Structure formats: structure tokens, C-alpha cells
Short mmCIF file of C-alpha atoms and ligand atoms in Angstrom, two decimals:
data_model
loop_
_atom_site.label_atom_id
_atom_site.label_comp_id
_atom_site.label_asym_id
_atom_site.label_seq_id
_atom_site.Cartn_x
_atom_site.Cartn_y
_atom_site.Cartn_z
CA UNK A 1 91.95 74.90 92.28
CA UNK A 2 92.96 77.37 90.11
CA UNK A 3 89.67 77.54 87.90
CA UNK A 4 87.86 77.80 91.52
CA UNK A 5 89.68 80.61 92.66
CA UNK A 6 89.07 82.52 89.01
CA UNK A 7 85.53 82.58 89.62
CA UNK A 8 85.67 83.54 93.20
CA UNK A 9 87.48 86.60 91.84
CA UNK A 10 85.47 87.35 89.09
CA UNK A 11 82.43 87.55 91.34
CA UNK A 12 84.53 89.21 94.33
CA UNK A 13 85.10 92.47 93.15
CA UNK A 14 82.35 93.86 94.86
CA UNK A 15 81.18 91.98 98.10
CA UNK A 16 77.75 91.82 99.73
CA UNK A 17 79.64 91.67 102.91
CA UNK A 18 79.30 95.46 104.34
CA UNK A 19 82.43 95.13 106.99
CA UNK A 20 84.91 97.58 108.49
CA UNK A 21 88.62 96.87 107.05
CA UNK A 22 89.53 93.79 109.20
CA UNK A 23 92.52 91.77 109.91
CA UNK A 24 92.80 88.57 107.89
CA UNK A 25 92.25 86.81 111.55
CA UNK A 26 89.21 88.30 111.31
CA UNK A 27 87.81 88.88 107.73
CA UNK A 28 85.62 86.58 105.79
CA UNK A 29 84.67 87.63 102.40
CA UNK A 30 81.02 86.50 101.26
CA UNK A 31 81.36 87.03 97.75
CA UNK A 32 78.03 87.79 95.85
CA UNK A 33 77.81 87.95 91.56
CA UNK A 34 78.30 91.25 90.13
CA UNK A 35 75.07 92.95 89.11
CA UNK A 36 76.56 94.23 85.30
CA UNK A 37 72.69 94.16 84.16
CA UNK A 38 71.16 97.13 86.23
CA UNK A 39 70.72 100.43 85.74
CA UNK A 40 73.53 102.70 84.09
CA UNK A 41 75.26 105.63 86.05
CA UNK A 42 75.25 108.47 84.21
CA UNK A 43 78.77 109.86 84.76
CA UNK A 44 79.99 113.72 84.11
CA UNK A 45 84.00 113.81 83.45
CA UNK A 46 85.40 117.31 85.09
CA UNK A 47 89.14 117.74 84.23
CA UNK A 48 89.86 116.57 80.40
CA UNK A 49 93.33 115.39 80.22
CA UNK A 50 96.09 112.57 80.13
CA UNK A 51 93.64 110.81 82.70
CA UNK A 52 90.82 111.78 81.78
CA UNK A 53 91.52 110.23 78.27
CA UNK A 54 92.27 106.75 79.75
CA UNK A 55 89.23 106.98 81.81
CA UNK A 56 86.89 107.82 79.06
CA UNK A 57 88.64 105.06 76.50
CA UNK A 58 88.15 102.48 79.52
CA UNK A 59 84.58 103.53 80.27
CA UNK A 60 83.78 102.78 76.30
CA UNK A 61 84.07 99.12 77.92
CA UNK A 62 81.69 99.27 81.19
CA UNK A 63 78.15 97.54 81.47
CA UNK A 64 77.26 100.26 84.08
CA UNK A 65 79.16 103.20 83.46
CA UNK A 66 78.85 105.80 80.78
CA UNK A 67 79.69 109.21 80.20
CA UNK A 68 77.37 111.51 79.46
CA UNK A 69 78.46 115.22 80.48
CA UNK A 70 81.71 116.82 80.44
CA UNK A 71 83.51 119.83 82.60
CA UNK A 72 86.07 121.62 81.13
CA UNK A 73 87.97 124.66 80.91
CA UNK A 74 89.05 124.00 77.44
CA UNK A 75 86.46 125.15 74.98
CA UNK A 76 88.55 123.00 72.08
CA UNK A 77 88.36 119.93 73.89
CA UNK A 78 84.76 120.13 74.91
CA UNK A 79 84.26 120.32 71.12
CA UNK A 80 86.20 117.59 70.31
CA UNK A 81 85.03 114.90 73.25
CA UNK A 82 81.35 115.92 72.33
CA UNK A 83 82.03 114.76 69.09
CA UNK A 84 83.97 111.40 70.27
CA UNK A 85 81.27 110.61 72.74
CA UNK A 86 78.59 112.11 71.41
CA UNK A 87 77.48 114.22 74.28
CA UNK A 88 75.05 116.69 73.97
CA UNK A 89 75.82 120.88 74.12
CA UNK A 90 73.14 121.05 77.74
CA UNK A 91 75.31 118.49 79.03
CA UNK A 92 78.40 120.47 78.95
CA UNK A 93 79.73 123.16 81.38
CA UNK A 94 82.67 124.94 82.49
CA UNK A 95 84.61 125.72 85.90
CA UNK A 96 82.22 128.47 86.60
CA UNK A 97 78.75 127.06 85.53
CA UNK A 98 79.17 123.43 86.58
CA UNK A 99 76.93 123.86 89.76
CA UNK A 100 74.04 124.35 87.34
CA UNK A 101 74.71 120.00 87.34
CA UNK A 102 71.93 120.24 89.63
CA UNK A 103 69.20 120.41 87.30
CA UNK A 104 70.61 117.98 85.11
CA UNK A 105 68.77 114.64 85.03
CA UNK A 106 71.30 113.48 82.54
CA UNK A 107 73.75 113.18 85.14
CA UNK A 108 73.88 111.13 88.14
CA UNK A 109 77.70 111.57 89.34
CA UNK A 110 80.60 114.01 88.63
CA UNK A 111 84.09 112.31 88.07
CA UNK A 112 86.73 114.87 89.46
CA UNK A 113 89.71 114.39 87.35
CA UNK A 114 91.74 117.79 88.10
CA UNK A 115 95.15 118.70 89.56
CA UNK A 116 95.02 117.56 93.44
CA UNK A 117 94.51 121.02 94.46
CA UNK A 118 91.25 121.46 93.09
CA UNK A 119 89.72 118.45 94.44
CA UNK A 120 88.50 120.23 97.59
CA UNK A 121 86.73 122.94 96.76
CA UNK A 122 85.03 120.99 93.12
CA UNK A 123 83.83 118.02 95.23
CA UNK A 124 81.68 120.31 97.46
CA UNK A 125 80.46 121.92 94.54
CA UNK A 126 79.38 118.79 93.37
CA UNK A 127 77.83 117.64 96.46
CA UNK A 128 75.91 120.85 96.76
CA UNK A 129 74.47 120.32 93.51
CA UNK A 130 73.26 117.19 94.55
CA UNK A 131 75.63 114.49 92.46
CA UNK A 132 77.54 111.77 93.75
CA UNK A 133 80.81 112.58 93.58
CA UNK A 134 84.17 110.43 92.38
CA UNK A 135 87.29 112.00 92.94
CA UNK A 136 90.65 110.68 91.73
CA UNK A 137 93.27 110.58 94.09
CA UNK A 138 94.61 111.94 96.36
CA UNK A 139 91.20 113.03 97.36
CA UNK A 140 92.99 116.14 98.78
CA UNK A 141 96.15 117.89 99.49
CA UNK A 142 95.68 117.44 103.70
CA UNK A 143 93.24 115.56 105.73
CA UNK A 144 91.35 118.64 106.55
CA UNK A 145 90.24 119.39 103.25
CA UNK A 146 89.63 115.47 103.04
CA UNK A 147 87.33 115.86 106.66
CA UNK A 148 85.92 118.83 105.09
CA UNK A 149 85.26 117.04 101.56
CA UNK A 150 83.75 114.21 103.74
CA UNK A 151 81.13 116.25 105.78
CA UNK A 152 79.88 117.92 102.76
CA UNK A 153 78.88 114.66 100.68
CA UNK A 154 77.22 113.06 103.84
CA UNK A 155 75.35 116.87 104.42
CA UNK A 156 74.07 116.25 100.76
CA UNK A 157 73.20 112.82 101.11
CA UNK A 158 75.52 111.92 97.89
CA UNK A 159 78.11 109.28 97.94
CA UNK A 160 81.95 110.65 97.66
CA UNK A 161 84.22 107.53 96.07
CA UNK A 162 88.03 107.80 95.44
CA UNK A 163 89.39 106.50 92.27
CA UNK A 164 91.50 103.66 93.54
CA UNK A 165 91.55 101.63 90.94
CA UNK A 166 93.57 98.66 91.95
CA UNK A 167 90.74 98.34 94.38
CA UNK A 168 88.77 96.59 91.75
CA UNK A 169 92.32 94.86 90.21
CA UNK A 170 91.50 91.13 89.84
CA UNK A 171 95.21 90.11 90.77
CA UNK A 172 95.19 92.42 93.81
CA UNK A 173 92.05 91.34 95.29
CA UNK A 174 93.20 87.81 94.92
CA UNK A 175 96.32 88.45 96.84
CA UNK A 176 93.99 89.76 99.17
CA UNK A 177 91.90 86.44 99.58
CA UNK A 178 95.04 84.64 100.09
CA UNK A 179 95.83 87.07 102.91
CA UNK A 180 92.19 86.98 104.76
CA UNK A 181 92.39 83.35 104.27
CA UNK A 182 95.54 82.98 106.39
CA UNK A 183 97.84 81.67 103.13
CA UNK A 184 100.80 83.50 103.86
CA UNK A 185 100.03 83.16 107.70
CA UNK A 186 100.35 86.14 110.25
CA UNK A 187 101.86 89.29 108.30
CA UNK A 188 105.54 89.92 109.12
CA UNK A 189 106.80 92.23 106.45
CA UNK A 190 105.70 94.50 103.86
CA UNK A 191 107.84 96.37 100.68
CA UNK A 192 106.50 99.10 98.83
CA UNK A 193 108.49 101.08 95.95
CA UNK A 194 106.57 103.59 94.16
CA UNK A 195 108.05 106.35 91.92
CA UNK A 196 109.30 107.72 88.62
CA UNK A 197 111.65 110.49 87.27
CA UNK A 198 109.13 113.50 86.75
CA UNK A 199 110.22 115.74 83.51
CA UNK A 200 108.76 119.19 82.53
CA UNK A 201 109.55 121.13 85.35
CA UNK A 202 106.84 123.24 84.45
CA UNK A 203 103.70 121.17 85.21
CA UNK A 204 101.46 121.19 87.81
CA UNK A 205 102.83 117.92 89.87
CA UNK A 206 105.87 120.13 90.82
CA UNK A 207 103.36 123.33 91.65
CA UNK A 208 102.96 123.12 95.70
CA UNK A 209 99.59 124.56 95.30
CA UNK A 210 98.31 122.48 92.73
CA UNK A 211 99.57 119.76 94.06
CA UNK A 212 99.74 119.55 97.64
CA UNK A 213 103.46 118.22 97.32
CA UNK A 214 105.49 116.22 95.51
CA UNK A 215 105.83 112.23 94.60
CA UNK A 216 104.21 111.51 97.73
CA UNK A 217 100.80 113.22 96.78
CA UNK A 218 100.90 111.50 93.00
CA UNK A 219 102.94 108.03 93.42
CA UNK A 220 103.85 107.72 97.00
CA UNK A 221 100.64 107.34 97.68
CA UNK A 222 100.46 103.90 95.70
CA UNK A 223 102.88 101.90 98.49
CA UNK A 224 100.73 104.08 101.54
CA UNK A 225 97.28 102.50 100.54
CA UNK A 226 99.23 99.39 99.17
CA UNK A 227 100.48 98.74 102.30
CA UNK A 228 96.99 99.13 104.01
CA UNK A 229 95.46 96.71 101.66
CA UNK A 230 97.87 94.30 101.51
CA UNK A 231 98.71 93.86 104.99
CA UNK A 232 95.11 94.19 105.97
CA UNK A 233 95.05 96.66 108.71
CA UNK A 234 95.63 100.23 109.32
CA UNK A 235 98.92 101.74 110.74
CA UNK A 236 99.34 103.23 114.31
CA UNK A 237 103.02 104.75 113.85
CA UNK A 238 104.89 106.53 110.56
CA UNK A 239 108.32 107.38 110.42
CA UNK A 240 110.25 109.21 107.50
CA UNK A 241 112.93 110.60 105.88
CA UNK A 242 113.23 113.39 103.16
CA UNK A 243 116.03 113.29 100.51
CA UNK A 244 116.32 115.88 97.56
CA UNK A 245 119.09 116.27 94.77
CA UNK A 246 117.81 119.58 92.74
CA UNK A 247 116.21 122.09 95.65
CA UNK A 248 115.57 124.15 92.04
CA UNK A 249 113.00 121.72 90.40
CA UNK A 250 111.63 120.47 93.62
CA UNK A 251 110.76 123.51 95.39
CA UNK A 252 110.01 123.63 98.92
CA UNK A 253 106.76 121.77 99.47
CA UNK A 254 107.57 119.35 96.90
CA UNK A 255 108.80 116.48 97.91
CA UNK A 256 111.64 114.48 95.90
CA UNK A 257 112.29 111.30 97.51
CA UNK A 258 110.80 110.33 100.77
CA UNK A 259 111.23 106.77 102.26
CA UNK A 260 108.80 106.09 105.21
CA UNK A 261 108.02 103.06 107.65
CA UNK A 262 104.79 102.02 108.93
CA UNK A 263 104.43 99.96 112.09
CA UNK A 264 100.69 97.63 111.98
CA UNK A 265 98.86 96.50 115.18
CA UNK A 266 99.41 93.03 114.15
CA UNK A 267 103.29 93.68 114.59
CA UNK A 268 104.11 93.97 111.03
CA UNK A 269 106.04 96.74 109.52
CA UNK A 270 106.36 98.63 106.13
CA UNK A 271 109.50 99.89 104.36
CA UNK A 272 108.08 102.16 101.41
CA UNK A 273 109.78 104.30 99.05
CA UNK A 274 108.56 107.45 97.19
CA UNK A 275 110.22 109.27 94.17
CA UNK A 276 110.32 111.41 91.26
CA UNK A 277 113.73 110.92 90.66
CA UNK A 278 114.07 107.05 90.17
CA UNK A 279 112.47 104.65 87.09
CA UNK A 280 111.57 101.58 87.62
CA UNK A 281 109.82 101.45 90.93
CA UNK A 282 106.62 99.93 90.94
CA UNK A 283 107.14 97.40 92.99
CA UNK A 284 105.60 95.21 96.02
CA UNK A 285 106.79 92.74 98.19
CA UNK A 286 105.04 90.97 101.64
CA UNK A 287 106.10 88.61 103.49
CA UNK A 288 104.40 86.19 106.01
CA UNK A 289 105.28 83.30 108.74
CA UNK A 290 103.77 80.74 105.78
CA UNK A 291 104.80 82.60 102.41
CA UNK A 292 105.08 85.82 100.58
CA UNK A 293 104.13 87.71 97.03
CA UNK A 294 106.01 89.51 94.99
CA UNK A 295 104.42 91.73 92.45
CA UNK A 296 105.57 93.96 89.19
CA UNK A 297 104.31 96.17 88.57
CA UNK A 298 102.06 96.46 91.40
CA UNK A 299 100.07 99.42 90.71
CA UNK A 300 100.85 100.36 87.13
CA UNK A 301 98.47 100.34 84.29
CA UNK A 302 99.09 97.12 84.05
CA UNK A 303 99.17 93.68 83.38
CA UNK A 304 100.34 93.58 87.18
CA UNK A 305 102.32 90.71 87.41
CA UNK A 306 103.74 88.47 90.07
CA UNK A 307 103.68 85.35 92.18
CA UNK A 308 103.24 84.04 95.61
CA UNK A 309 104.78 80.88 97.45
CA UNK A 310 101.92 78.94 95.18
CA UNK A 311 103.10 80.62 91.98
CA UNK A 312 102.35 82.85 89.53
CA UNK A 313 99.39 85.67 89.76
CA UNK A 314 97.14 84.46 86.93
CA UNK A 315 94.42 86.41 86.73
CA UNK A 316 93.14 88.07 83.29
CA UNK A 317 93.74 91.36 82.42
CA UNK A 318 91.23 94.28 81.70
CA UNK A 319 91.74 97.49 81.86
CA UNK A 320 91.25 99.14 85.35
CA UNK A 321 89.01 102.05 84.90
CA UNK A 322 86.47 99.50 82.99
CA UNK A 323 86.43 97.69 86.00
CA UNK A 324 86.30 100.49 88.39
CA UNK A 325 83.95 102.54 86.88
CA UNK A 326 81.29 99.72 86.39
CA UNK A 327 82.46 98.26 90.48
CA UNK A 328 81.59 102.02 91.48
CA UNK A 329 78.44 101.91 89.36
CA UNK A 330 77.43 99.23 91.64
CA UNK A 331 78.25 100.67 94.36
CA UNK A 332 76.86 103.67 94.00
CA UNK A 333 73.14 102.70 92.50
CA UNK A 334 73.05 98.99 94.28
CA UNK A 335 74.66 100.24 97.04
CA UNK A 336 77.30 97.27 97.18
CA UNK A 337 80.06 96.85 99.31
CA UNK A 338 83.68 96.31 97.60
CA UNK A 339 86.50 94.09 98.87
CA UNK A 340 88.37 96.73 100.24
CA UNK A 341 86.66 100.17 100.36
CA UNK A 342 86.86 103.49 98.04
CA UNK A 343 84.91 105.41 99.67
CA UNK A 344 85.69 109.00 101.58
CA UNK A 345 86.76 107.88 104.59
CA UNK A 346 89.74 105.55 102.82
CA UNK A 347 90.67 108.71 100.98
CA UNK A 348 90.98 110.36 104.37
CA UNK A 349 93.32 107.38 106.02
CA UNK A 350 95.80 108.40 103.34
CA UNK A 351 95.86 111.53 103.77
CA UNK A 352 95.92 111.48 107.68
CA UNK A 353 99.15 109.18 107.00
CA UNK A 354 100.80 111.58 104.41
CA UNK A 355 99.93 114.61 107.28
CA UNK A 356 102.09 112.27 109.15
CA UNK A 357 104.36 111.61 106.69
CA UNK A 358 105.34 115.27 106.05
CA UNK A 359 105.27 115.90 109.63
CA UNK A 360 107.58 112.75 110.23
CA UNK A 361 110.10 114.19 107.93
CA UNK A 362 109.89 117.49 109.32
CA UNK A 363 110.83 116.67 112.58
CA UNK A 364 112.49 113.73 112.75
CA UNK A 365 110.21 112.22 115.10
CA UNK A 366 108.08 109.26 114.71
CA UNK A 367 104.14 109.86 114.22
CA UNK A 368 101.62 108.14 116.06
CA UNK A 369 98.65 107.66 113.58
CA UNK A 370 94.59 107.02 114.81
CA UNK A 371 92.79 106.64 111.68
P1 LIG B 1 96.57 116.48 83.47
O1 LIG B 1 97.41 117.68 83.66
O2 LIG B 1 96.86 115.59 82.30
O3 LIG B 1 95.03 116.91 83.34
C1 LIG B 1 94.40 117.72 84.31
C2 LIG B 1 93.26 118.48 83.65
O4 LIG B 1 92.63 119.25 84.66
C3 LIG B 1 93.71 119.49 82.61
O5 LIG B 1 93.86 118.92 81.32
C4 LIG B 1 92.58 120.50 82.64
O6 LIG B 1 91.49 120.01 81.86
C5 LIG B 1 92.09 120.45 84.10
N1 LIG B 1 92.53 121.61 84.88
C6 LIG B 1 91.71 122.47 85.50
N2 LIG B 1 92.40 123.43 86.12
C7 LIG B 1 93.70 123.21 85.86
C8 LIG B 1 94.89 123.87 86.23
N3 LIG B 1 94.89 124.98 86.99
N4 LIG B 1 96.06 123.37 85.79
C9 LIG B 1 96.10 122.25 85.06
N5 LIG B 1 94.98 121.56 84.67
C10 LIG B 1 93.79 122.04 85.08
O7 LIG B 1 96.61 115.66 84.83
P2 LIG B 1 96.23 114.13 85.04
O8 LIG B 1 95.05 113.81 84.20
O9 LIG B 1 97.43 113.29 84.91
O10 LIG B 1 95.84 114.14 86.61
C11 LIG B 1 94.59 114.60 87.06
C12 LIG B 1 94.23 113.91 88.39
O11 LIG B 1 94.15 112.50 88.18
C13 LIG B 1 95.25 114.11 89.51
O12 LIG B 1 94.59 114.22 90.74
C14 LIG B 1 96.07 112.83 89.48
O13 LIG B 1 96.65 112.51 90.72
C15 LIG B 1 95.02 111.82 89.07
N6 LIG B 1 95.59 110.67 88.37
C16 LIG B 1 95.22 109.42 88.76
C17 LIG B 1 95.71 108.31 88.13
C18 LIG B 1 95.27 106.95 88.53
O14 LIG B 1 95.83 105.98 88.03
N7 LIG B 1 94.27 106.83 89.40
C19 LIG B 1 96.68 108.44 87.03
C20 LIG B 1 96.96 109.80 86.64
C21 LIG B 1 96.44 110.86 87.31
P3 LIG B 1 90.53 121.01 81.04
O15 LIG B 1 91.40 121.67 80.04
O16 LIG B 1 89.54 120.09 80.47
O17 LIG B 1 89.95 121.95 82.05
#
């Protein structure tokens, strides 16, 4: 049983079937083989930091994936990552010359990896240059910039994919076949603690402009598309409450510690929490009317760990971003579907809910949502 279900996942990270986001009443995955032997997308890193680093270590692993420009602002680092990878000097740009991508046949997609802030105004950049576009998340700092981010990579005719890695996690999605195939029965409850105690108070997370906000923009964001994908249906209702214990290091605009409920068509609700002032909160819980998971960490680097009414979650570990990067590969040159999507749109829902989210908090009042 167990062996069975393995190879369902390994070939169910990216699924031929091309269907909205469905309720497990509804949803029946058709899982096709990946396609790790076709052509490689050619992938531009913009932003070279902590991330950035991960990514490109992971990416050394992909079948479809591989880097070969890089966008920086850091003359040093371009140096040194062109020696590491060994990407050519015409592949390399800076902030202000990047649009010149667009004569580049070296380079197929652009892989946003800078402060939140940015996203908006680099992804239509891109997509004016004619690249597909990956952006790391969140996609933007409000769902207007998000609509706005949207509408330019359909205009170009490029793809625009958010990097939401668990997406492609082999534990997650199999969490999720248990859920579309009715294992833990109709969807009653769902738990989602995300959050960390920030330090430097100096960085950019803690920079309203930069970042859009505060936890909820960088970590918060984990239990709102969490709960989405777990539960298996968008929410219609948000409510939410702000708490902060140093108004000097979170500034107004940056939020400290926000917990918020969701309320799902189906009837099931959401208790999440959001922090930068708490460790060890990486953490998801769901429970149905036939059984429940546990996992953590949920959304960490991983290994995620955790079990279900069956028992433990034993699916193998590899790093996320391999698996990501080559999932969006296919996705972007096979044009394959994935289990749950990463495309612009599911970078919008989250940022229509954390819209809602702020609003919610300012208020008092609770949010009706139409995503
Ligand atoms: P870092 O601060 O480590 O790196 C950001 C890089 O962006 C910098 O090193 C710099 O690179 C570039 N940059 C351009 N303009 C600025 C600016 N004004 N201020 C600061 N940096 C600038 O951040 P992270 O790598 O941790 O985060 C980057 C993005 O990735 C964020 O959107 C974040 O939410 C996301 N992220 C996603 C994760 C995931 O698991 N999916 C995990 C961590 C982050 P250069 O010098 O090359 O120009």
C-alpha cells in the first residue's frame, strides 16, 4: 500500500489534469510521469542572497532547470557566482540594464528573488522583455500590484509562476491525495502556526516599503496558502487580530503577531497564527469527520515530518527548490499542470486574503473574501 502510494507521488508532482482548485468531493487527480528528459529552462537568478544561494545550490540538482544568467546589484557577487556557475560576462546584468534580457537567447525565464517590494515593478520588466517570469513570494506587497503583475505577463504572452515550493513537497502533496480521496472525510478543522523571532532590526523584512509588512508578508503567509491547500478550497470570510510588544522594532506597517481565522464553503474553519516574535512555530494540524494530520515542520526547509490517522508521513526527502525548479521547468516548456497551482493567479488569492487580513485587523470587522 505504501510502495503504491510512493510511486503515485513520485509521478504526481505535476498532473496532466488541467483543473480549477476543487473540493476533495470533487477532485480527481490523473497523475501522468514526470517528463525530467526534455528540454532545459534556461533560468536568470535576479536578487543574489540568503535565498538566492539555496536556490542556486538546489538547482545544481535539477534535470530541467539550470542557471545560466544572473541580476545583481552587487558587482562582487556577480564575480564570484560567475565563477561558481560558470556563467558567462553577456549573461550578466544589473538593476538598470536587465531589460536588455530581451535579446538574450541564453535565457528563457527570470527568477525574481528580491525584497517583496521590488517584485512588482521587476516582474513587468521581465515580462516586457519577453521572459517568463518566477517570482518568490509574496508575489507582491497588495493584490493590486499582484492584478497589475498578472495583466502584464498575460499582455506578453509569458508565464508568471510563484515560488511555492511546498507545492512540489512530496509529503504535502500526499496529504493532499489523502484529502481529494475522502481519507480524512469532509474537512472540519484546520491549524496553522507560522513564525519566528526576527533579529537585526535593521533589515529589510522590518522596512514597510520593502516589505509590504511584517511576518504576515514573509511567514504568515505559509499557514494562509497552507490552509488553502490543505483544506482544498478557497476562503469566503477572514477575521483577525493584531498584537505587538516593541511598537520601536515593528514600526507601523509591520506587523508583529497577527492571529487570523478563515471560514471555507465546505463549513470548515482555520485558526492560523503569524509571528516574528515566537520560535518554534512551524506547525500544521487538520482535522476531518474520518481522521486528521499533524505535521512538523510543515513548511520549513525540511524534512517535513508528520503523520495522519494511518501513520507516519514517509515520503523521501529532496531538497525543495530541486524539485520546484525542475516541476516549474515542466510547467513552463511542457506546459503541465501541477497538483495544486503556482501560477499568478494563486499568488493573487494570497494576497487578496492578506488585503483582508490587514483590513480585518484594522477594523475589527470580519472580511468577506471572493477570490
Ligand atoms: P536577502 O536580503 O538575503 O536577499 C535579497 C537580495 O536582493 C539582496 O542580497 C540583493 O541582492 C537584492 N536586493 C536588491 N535590492 C535590494 C534592496 N533594496 N535591499 C536589499 N536587497 C536588495 O533576502 P532573501 O533572499 O531572504 O529574500 C528574498 C525574497 O525571497 C523575498 O521575497 C522572500 O520573501 C523570499 N524568500 C522565500 C523563501 C522560500 O522559502 N520560498 C525563503 C526566503 C526568502 P544583490 O546584491 O545581488 O542585488
Amino acid at each position: 500500500m505504501r510502495n503504491s502510494r510512493r510511486n503515485f507521488l513520485q509521478q504526481l508532482a505535476v498532473s496532466a489534469a488541467a483543473m480549477p482548485f476543487l473540493t476533495f468531493e470533487q477532485q480527481a487527480y490523473t497523475p501522468v510521469p514526470h517528463n525530467r528528459q526534455g528540454r532545459v529552462l534556461r533560468v536568470a537568478l535576479m536578487g543574489l542572497g540568503g535565498y538566492a544561494t539555496r536556490v542556486a545550490e538546489a538547482m545544481q540538482s535539477c534535470k530541467r532547470a539550470k542557471i545560466t544568467g544572473l541580476i545583481s546589484g552587487t558587482p562582487a557577487k556577480i564575480k564570484e557566482w560567475q565563477a561558481k556557475y560558470n556563467i558567462p560576462e553577456k549573461n550578466c546584468y544589473n538593476y538598470e540594464t536587465f531589460d536588455q534580457v530581451k535579446d538574450n537567447p541564453d535565457i528563457d525565464a527570470v527568477y525574481v528573488i528580491t525584497p517583496n517590494g521590488l517584485h512588482h515593478d521587476q516582474v513587468i520588466r521581465i515580462a516586457r522583455a519577453g521572459k517568463h517570469v518566477i517570482c518568490e513570494k509574496p508575489m507582491a506587497i497588495n493584490a493590486r500590484e499582484g492584478q497589475e503583475m498578472v495583466d502584464a505577463c498575460r499582455e506578453a504572452g509569458v508565464k508568471l509562476l510563484v515560488g511555492y515550493r511546498m507545492h512540489f513537497e512530496p509529503n504535502t502533496l500526499e496529504v493532499i491525495r489523502m484529502r481529494s480521496a475522502g481519507e480524512f472525510g469532509k474537512i472540519m478543522f484546520f491549524q496553522g502556526l507560522s513564525g519566528f523571532k526576527i533579529g537585526d532590526p535593521t533589515q529589510w523584512r522590518l522596512d514597510k516599503t520593502l516589505a509590504g509588512g511584517g511576518a504576515m508578508m514573509d511567514i504568515g503567509i505559509y499557514s494562509i496558502n497552507g490552509s488553502r491547500y490543505m483544506v482544498g478550497e478557497d476562503p469566503i470570510w477572514v477575521t483577525a487580530q493584531e498584537t505587538k510588544t516593541d511598537e520601536v522594532k515593528f514600526k507601523a506597517g509591520v506587523d508583529e503577531t497577527i492571529q487570523f481565522q478563515l471560514g471555507f464553503p465546505g463549513g470548515a474553519v482555520a485558526s492560523c497564527l503569524s509571528t516574528y516574535n515566537m520560535n518554534y512555530l512551524d506547525r500544521f494540524f487538520m482535522t476531518g469527520e474520518k481522521g486528521f494530520v499533524e505535521m512538523q515542520p510543515s513548511t520549513g526547509y525540511g524534512p517535513i515530518k508528520g503523520r495522519t490517522h494511518q501513520g507516519a508521513l514517509a515520503q523521501p526527502h529532496v531538497m525543495h527548490q530541486t524539485l520546484q525548479m525542475d516541476g516549474m521547468a515542466e510547467i513552463i516548456l511542457d506546459d503541465s499542470q501541477p497538483v495544486v497551482p503556482v501560477d499568478g493567479l494563486e499568488g493573487l488569492k494570497d494576497l487578496k486574503i492578506i488585503d483582508a487580513i490587514y483590513a480585518a485587523c484594522a477594523t475589527g470587522q470580519r472580511q468577506k473574501l471572493s477570490l
